[in-house]
XYZ file of C-alpha atoms in Angstrom:
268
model
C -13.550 -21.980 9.238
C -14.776 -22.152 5.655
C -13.134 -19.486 3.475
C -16.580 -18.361 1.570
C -18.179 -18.025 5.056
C -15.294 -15.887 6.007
C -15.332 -13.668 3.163
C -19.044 -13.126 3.459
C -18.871 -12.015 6.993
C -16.252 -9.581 5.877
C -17.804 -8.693 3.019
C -20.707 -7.557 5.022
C -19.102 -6.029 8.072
C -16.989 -3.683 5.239
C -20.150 -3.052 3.416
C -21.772 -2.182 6.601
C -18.957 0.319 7.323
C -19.394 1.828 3.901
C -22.841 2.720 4.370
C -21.769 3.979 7.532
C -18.978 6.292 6.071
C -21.352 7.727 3.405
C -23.840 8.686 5.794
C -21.595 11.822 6.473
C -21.123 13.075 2.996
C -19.512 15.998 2.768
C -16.816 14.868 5.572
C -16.290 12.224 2.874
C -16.158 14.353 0.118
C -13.916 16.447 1.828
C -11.646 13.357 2.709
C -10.843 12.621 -0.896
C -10.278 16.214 -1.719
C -7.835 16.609 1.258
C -6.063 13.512 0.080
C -5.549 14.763 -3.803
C -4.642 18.303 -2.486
C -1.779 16.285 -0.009
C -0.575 14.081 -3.234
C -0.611 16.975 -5.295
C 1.589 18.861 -2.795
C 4.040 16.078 -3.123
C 3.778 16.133 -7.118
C 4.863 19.352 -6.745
C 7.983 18.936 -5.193
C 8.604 15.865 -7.562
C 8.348 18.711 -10.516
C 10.159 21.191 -8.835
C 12.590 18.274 -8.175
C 13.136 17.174 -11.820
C 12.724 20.608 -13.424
C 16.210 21.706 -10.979
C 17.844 18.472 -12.553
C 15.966 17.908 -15.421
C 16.749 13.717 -14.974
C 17.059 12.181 -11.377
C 19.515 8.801 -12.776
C 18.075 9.042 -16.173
C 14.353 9.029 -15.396
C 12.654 12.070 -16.322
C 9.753 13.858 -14.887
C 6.841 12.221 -16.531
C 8.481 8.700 -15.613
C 8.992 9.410 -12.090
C 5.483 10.669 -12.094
C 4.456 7.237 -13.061
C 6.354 5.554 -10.757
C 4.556 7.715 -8.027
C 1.188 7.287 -9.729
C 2.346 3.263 -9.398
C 2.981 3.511 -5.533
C -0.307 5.638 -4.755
C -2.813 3.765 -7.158
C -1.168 0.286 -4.681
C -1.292 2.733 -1.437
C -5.046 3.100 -2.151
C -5.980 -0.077 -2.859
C -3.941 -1.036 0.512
C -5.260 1.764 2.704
C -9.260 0.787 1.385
C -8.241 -2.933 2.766
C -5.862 -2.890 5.703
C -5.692 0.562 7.126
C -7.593 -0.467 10.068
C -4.152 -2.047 11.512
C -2.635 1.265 11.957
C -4.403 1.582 14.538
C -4.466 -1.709 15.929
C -2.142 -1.755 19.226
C -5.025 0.327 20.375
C -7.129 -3.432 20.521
C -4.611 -5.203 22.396
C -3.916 -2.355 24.784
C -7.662 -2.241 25.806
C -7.923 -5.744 25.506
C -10.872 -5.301 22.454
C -8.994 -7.655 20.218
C -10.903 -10.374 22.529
C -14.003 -9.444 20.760
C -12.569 -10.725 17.325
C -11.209 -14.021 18.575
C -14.915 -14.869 19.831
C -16.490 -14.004 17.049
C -17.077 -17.084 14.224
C -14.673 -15.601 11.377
C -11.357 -15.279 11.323
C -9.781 -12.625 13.622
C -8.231 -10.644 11.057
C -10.934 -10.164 8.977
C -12.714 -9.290 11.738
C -10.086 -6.578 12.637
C -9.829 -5.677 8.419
C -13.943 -5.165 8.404
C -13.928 -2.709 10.728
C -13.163 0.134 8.848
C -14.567 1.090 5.402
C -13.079 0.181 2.365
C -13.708 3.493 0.295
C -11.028 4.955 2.614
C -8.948 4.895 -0.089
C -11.063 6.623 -2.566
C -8.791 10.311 -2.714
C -5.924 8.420 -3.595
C -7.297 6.119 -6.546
C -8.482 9.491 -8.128
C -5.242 11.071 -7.686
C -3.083 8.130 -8.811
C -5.586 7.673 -12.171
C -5.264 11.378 -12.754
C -1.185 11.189 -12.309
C -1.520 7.886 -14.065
C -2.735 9.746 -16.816
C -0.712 12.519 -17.231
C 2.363 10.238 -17.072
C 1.004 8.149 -19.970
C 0.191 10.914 -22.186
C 3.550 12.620 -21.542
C 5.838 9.891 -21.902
C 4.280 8.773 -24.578
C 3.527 5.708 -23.332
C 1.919 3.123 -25.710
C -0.672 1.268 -23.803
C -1.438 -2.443 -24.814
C -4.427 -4.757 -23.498
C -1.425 -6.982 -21.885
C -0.289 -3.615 -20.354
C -3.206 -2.421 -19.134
C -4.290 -6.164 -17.675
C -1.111 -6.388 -15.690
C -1.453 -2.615 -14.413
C -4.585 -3.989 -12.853
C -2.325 -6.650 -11.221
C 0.366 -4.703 -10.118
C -1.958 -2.422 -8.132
C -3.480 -5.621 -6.729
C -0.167 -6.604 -6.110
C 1.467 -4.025 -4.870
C -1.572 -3.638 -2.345
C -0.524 -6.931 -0.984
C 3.053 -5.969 -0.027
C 1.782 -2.744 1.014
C -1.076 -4.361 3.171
C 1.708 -7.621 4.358
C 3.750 -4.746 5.469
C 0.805 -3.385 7.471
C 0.249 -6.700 8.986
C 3.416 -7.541 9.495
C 4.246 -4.285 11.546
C 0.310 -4.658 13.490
C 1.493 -8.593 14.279
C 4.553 -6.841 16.965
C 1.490 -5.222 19.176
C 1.803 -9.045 20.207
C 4.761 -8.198 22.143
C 5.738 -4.552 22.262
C 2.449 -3.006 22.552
C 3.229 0.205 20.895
C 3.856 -0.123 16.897
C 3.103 3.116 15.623
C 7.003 3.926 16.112
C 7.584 1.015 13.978
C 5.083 2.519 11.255
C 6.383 5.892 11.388
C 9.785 5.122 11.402
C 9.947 1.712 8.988
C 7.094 1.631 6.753
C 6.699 4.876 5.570
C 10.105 5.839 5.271
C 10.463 2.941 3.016
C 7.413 3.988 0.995
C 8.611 7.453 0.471
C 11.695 5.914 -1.071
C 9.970 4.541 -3.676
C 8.752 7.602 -5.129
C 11.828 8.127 -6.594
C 13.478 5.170 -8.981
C 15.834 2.648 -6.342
C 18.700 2.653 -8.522
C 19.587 6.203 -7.186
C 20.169 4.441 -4.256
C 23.353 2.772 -2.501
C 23.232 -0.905 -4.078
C 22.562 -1.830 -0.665
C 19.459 -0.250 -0.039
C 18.505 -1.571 -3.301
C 19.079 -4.581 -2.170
C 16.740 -4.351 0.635
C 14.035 -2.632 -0.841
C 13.862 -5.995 -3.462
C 14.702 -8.580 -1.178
C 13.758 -7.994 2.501
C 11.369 -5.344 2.088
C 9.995 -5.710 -1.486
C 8.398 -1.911 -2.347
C 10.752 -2.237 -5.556
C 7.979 -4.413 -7.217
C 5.301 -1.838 -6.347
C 6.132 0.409 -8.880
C 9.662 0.590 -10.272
C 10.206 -3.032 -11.791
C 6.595 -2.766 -13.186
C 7.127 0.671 -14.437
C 10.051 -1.519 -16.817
C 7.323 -2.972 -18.940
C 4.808 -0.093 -19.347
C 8.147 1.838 -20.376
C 9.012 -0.897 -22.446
C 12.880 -1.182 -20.660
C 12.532 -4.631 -19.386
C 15.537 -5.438 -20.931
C 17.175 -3.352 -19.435
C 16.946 -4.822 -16.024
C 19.504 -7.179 -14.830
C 16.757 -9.448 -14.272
C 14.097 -9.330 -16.509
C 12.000 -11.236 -15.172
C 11.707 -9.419 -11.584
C 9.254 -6.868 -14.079
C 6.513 -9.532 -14.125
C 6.934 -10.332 -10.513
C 4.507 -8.154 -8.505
C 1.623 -10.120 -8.339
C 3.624 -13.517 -7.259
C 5.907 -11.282 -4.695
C 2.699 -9.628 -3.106
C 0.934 -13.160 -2.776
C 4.295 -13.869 -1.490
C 4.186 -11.419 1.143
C 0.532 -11.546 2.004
C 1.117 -15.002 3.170
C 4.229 -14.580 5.078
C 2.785 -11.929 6.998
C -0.544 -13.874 7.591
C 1.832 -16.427 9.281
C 3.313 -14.101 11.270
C 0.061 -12.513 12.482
C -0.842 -16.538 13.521
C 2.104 -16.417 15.269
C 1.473 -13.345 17.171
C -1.930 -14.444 17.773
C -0.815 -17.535 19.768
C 1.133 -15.730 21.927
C -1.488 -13.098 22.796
C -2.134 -12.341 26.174
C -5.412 -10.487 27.253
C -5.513 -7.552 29.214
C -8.311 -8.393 30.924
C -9.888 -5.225 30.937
């Protein structure tokens, strides 16, 4: 199917779903205020944290702040997009995912458009407001080349965020159930990342670079708005994001096609 016919059906069923959303207001409002008070809980314990310690492996407080203000500014931006696949073992338990593989767009989309995309509106203020704060406190010098590849980290990091989503949806194929796999995999590993890897066992950082890339979501990015990129090992894994979450958004599309082939309707 051709891509810009695609895109405009999506565009239009998220748009649709919008409107939707905002038609109950204050739930909305309330939504986004939940969602700063919930992130500001866990800012909390990050202060707490580094005020006990006062470093937590040489980062201080205002740095790990931007490192979480990093992973919830890409969190938002993959919540407003692909949140809908959370819940999406719920389709091919009742047998509704038939209704996207009739329709004339692609499936996913399909499944991706059915929620609204100002989901993630509580955490984009909260990340811009940490974002902030970070900045100001660790002096942080911000550059047009810093500020243009901000943009495309939080694009980027939305993508491995969102390619984890997908990838962990794509198993309903077969087990059914995924919300164990969710619970107990993906967030986990996005917790970790609050928190800079290389407090970690060097195997975990391995696989929080390699297999399951969350390192480029925030911490290798966080290098050049810091200005440390030399210090990496490899300085060029703090440019990365956007190629890694391209990266990832197309192996997990290839997955899903995958999974898709060897769906089986209920019937129901």
């Amino acid at each position: 199917m051709d891509l810009r016919h695609n895109l405009s059906c999506y565009c239009r069923m998220a748009l649709a779903q919008a409107r939707a959303r905002m038609q109950y207001r204050a739930n909305f409002v309330a939504h986004i205020i939940s969602m700063v008070l919930t992130y500001g809980g866990q800012f909390v314990a990050l202060y707490w944290l580094t005020q006990r310690f006062n470093t937590v492996g040489g980062w201080r407080l205002e740095e790990i702040v931007l490192l979480y203000a990093l992973a919830i500014l890409a969190w938002g931006v993959s919540v407003s997009f692909f949140w809908s696949l959370v819940g999406f073992e719920e389709q091919v338990r009742m047998g509704t995912y038939d209704r996207a593989l009739l329709r004339p767009i692609n499936p996913l989309l399909t499944v991706l458009g059915s929620q609204s995309p100002i989901n993630g509106m509580g955490q984009f203020v909260f990340s811009i407001a940490a974002f902030i704060f970070a900045v100001r406190v660790a002096g942080v010098r911000l550059t047009a080349v810093k500020l243009a590849y901000l943009l495309l980290t939080a694009l980027g990091g939305g993508l491995i965020l969102g390619a984890a989503l997908i990838a962990t949806a794509t198993l309903a194929f077969w087990t059914t159930r995924t919300y164990t796999f969710y619970w107990n995999l993906v967030f986990p590993a996005r917790q970790l990342i609050n928190y800079p890897i290389s407090i970690y066992h060097r195997a975990l950082q391995v696989v929080l670079t390699v297999l399951v890339p969350f390192a480029f979501i925030n911490f290798f990015p966080a290098h050049v708005l810091l200005d440390r990129v030399a210090q990496l090992p490899v300085p060029a894994l703090a440019w990365a994001t956007p190629a890694v979450g391209l990266a990832s958004i197309a192996a997990a599309y290839g997955f899903w096609q995958l999974g898709t082939r060897n769906y089986t309707s209920t019937g129901s």
